[in-house]
Coordinates of N, CA and C in Angstrom, one line a residue:
X195 N 6.5 26.8 -6.8 CA 6.6 26.7 -5.3 C 5.6 25.6 -4.8
X196 N 6.1 24.9 -3.8 CA 5.3 23.8 -3.3 C 4.5 24.3 -2.1
X197 N 3.2 24.0 -2.1 CA 2.3 24.5 -1.0 C 2.4 23.5 0.1
X198 N 2.0 23.9 1.3 CA 2.1 23.1 2.5 C 1.2 21.8 2.4
X199 N 0.0 21.9 1.8 CA -0.9 20.8 1.7 C -0.3 19.7 0.9
X200 N 0.2 20.0 -0.2 CA 0.8 18.9 -1.1 C 2.0 18.3 -0.4
X201 N 2.8 19.1 0.3 CA 4.0 18.6 1.0 C 3.6 17.6 2.1
X202 N 2.5 18.0 2.9 CA 2.0 17.2 3.9 C 1.5 15.8 3.4
X203 N 0.8 15.9 2.2 CA 0.3 14.7 1.6 C 1.4 13.8 1.2
X204 N 2.5 14.4 0.6 CA 3.6 13.6 0.2 C 4.3 12.9 1.4
X205 N 4.4 13.6 2.5 CA 5.0 13.0 3.7 C 4.1 11.9 4.3
X206 N 2.8 12.1 4.3 CA 1.9 11.1 4.8 C 2.0 9.8 4.0
X207 N 2.1 9.9 2.7 CA 2.2 8.8 1.8 C 3.6 8.1 2.0
X208 N 4.6 8.9 2.1 CA 6.0 8.4 2.3 C 6.0 7.6 3.6
X209 N 5.5 8.1 4.7 CA 5.5 7.4 6.0 C 4.7 6.2 5.9
X210 N 3.5 6.2 5.3 CA 2.7 5.0 5.2 C 3.5 3.9 4.4
X211 N 4.1 4.2 3.3 CA 4.8 3.2 2.5 C 6.0 2.7 3.3
X212 N 6.7 3.6 4.0 CA 7.8 3.2 4.9 C 7.4 2.2 5.9
X213 N 6.3 2.4 6.6 CA 5.8 1.5 7.6 C 5.5 0.1 6.9
X214 N 4.9 0.1 5.7 CA 4.5 -1.1 5.1 C 5.8 -1.8 4.6
X215 N 6.8 -1.1 4.2 CA 8.1 -1.7 3.8 C 8.8 -2.3 5.0
X216 N 8.8 -1.6 6.1 CA 9.6 -2.1 7.3 C 8.9 -3.3 7.9
X217 N 7.6 -3.5 7.7 CA 7.0 -4.6 8.4 C 7.5 -6.0 7.9
X218 N 7.6 -6.3 6.6 CA 8.2 -7.6 6.2 C 9.7 -7.7 6.5
X219 N 10.4 -6.5 6.4 CA 11.8 -6.6 6.7 C 12.1 -6.9 8.1
X220 N 11.3 -6.4 9.0 CA 11.5 -6.8 10.4 C 10.9 -8.2 10.7
X221 N 9.9 -8.6 10.0 CA 9.3 -9.9 10.2 C 10.3 -11.0 9.9
X222 N 11.2 -10.8 9.0 CA 12.2 -11.9 8.6 C 13.5 -11.7 9.5
X223 N 13.6 -10.7 10.3 CA 14.8 -10.5 11.1 C 14.9 -11.5 12.2
X224 N 16.1 -11.6 12.8 CA 16.3 -12.6 13.9 C 16.2 -11.8 15.2
X225 N 15.0 -11.6 15.7 CA 14.9 -11.0 17.0 C 14.5 -12.1 18.0
X226 N 15.2 -12.3 19.1 CA 14.9 -13.4 20.0 C 13.6 -13.2 20.8
X227 N 13.2 -12.0 21.0 CA 12.0 -11.7 21.8 C 10.8 -11.7 20.9
X228 N 10.0 -12.7 21.0 CA 8.8 -12.8 20.2 C 7.7 -11.7 20.5
X229 N 7.6 -11.4 21.8 CA 6.6 -10.4 22.2 C 7.0 -9.0 21.6
X230 N 8.2 -8.6 21.7 CA 8.7 -7.4 21.2 C 8.5 -7.4 19.6
X231 N 8.8 -8.5 19.0 CA 8.6 -8.6 17.6 C 7.2 -8.4 17.2
X232 N 6.3 -9.1 17.9 CA 4.9 -9.0 17.5 C 4.3 -7.6 17.8
X233 N 4.8 -6.9 18.9 CA 4.4 -5.5 19.2 C 4.8 -4.6 18.1
X234 N 6.1 -4.7 17.7 CA 6.6 -3.8 16.6 C 5.9 -4.0 15.3
X235 N 5.6 -5.3 15.0 CA 4.9 -5.6 13.7 C 3.5 -5.0 13.8
X236 N 2.8 -5.2 14.9 CA 1.5 -4.7 15.0 C 1.5 -3.1 14.9
X237 N 2.4 -2.5 15.6 CA 2.5 -1.0 15.5 C 2.8 -0.6 14.1
X238 N 3.7 -1.3 13.4 CA 4.0 -0.9 12.0 C 2.8 -1.0 11.1
X239 N 2.0 -2.1 11.2 CA 0.9 -2.2 10.4 C -0.2 -1.2 10.7
X240 N -0.4 -1.0 12.0 CA -1.4 0.0 12.4 C -1.1 1.4 12.0
X241 N 0.2 1.8 12.2 CA 0.6 3.1 11.8 C 0.5 3.3 10.2
X242 N 0.9 2.3 9.5 CA 0.8 2.3 8.1 C -0.7 2.5 7.6
X243 N -1.6 1.7 8.2 CA -3.0 1.8 7.8 C -3.6 3.2 8.2
X244 N -3.3 3.7 9.4 CA -3.8 5.0 9.8 C -3.2 6.1 8.9
X245 N -1.9 6.1 8.6 CA -1.3 7.1 7.8 C -1.9 7.1 6.4
X246 N -2.1 5.9 5.9 CA -2.8 5.8 4.5 C -4.2 6.3 4.6
X247 N -4.9 6.0 5.7 CA -6.3 6.5 5.8 C -6.3 8.0 5.9
X248 N -5.4 8.6 6.6 CA -5.3 10.0 6.7 C -5.0 10.6 5.4
X249 N -4.0 10.0 4.7 CA -3.7 10.5 3.3 C -4.9 10.5 2.4
X250 N -5.7 9.4 2.4 CA -6.9 9.3 1.6 C -7.9 10.3 2.0
X251 N -8.1 10.5 3.3 CA -9.0 11.5 3.8 C -8.8 12.9 3.2
X252 N -7.5 13.3 3.2 CA -7.1 14.6 2.6 C -7.2 14.6 1.1
X253 N -6.9 13.5 0.5 CA -6.9 13.5 -1.0 C -8.3 13.6 -1.5
X254 N -9.2 12.8 -0.9 CA -10.6 12.8 -1.3 C -11.5 13.8 -0.6
X255 N -10.8 14.7 0.1 CA -11.5 15.8 0.8 C -12.7 15.3 1.5
X256 N -12.5 14.6 2.6 CA -13.6 14.0 3.4 C -14.6 15.0 3.9
X257 N -15.7 14.5 4.3 CA -16.8 15.4 4.7 C -16.3 16.2 5.9
X258 N -16.8 17.4 6.0 CA -16.4 18.3 7.1 C -17.4 18.4 8.2
X259 N -18.2 17.4 8.4 CA -19.1 17.4 9.5 C -18.4 17.3 10.9
X260 N -19.1 17.7 11.9 CA -18.5 17.7 13.3 C -18.0 16.3 13.7
X261 N -18.7 15.2 13.4 CA -18.3 13.9 13.7 C -17.1 13.5 12.9
X262 N -17.0 13.8 11.6 CA -15.9 13.4 10.8 C -14.6 14.1 11.3
X263 N -14.8 15.4 11.6 CA -13.6 16.2 12.1 C -13.1 15.6 13.4
X264 N -14.0 15.2 14.3 CA -13.6 14.5 15.6 C -12.9 13.2 15.4
X265 N -13.4 12.4 14.5 CA -12.8 11.1 14.1 C -11.4 11.4 13.6
X266 N -11.3 12.4 12.7 CA -10.0 12.6 12.1 C -9.0 13.1 13.2
X267 N -9.4 13.9 14.1 CA -8.5 14.4 15.2 C -8.1 13.2 16.1
X268 N -9.0 12.3 16.3 CA -8.7 11.1 17.1 C -7.7 10.2 16.4
X269 N -7.9 10.0 15.1 CA -6.9 9.3 14.3 C -5.6 9.9 14.2
X270 N -5.5 11.3 14.1 CA -4.2 12.0 14.1 C -3.5 11.7 15.4
X271 N -4.2 11.9 16.6 CA -3.6 11.6 17.9 C -3.1 10.2 18.0
X272 N -3.9 9.2 17.6 CA -3.5 7.8 17.6 C -2.3 7.6 16.8
X273 N -2.2 8.1 15.6 CA -1.0 8.0 14.7 C 0.2 8.5 15.4
X274 N 0.1 9.7 16.0 CA 1.3 10.3 16.6 C 1.8 9.5 17.8
X275 N 0.8 9.0 18.6 CA 1.2 8.3 19.8 C 1.8 6.9 19.4
X276 N 1.2 6.3 18.3 CA 1.8 5.0 17.8 C 3.2 5.2 17.3
X277 N 3.4 6.3 16.6 CA 4.8 6.6 16.1 C 5.8 6.8 17.2
X278 N 5.3 7.4 18.3 CA 6.2 7.6 19.5 C 6.5 6.2 20.1
X279 N 5.5 5.3 20.1 CA 5.8 3.9 20.6 C 6.7 3.2 19.7
X280 N 6.6 3.4 18.4 CA 7.5 2.7 17.4 C 8.9 3.2 17.6
X281 N 9.1 4.5 17.8 CA 10.4 5.0 18.0 C 11.0 4.5 19.3
X282 N 10.2 4.3 20.3 CA 10.7 3.7 21.6 C 11.2 2.3 21.4
X283 N 10.4 1.5 20.7 CA 10.7 0.1 20.4 C 11.9 0.0 19.5
X284 N 12.0 0.8 18.5 CA 13.2 0.8 17.6 C 14.5 1.2 18.4
X285 N 14.3 2.2 19.3 CA 15.5 2.6 20.2 C 15.9 1.4 21.0
X286 N 14.9 0.6 21.5 CA 15.3 -0.6 22.3 C 16.1 -1.6 21.5
X287 N 15.6 -1.8 20.2 CA 16.3 -2.7 19.3 C 17.7 -2.2 19.0
X288 N 17.9 -1.0 18.8 CA 19.3 -0.4 18.5 C 20.1 -0.6 19.8
X289 N 19.6 -0.3 20.9 CA 20.4 -0.4 22.2 C 20.8 -1.9 22.4
X290 N 19.9 -2.8 22.2 CA 20.2 -4.2 22.4 C 21.3 -4.7 21.4
X291 N 21.2 -4.2 20.1 CA 22.1 -4.7 19.1 C 23.5 -4.0 19.3
X292 N 23.5 -2.8 19.9 CA 24.8 -2.1 20.1 C 25.5 -2.6 21.3
X293 N 24.8 -2.9 22.4 CA 25.4 -3.3 23.6 C 25.5 -4.9 23.8
X294 N 24.9 -5.6 22.8 CA 24.9 -7.1 22.9 C 24.3 -7.6 24.1
X295 N 23.5 -6.9 24.8 CA 22.8 -7.4 26.0 C 21.3 -7.2 25.7
X296 N 20.7 -8.3 25.9 CA 19.2 -8.3 25.7 C 18.5 -8.2 27.0
X297 N 18.7 -7.1 27.6 CA 17.9 -6.8 28.9 C 16.5 -6.2 28.5
X298 N 16.3 -5.9 27.2 CA 15.1 -5.3 26.8 C 14.0 -6.3 26.6

């Protein structure tokens, strides 16, 4: 039986690797808007680094002091908000490619 902790660690590592794989794939894509492209690339790199850091924190059983727990909670919140931003920008990309209008 798989416990919840190891499953969470597997998902964190999978998401971090996915962010790092999507970064060069999107970097070579033909997106006409440079600002959107740079924002999505920065979000991918930041999310990947934070997810990898969170994975390593759990694997190496980081210190459980009050400051460390606070920093980990802030990193968790930042990761989830950045993922929401990534989903928003990817939804914009899909909308633009499906409707062939680049109003985004």
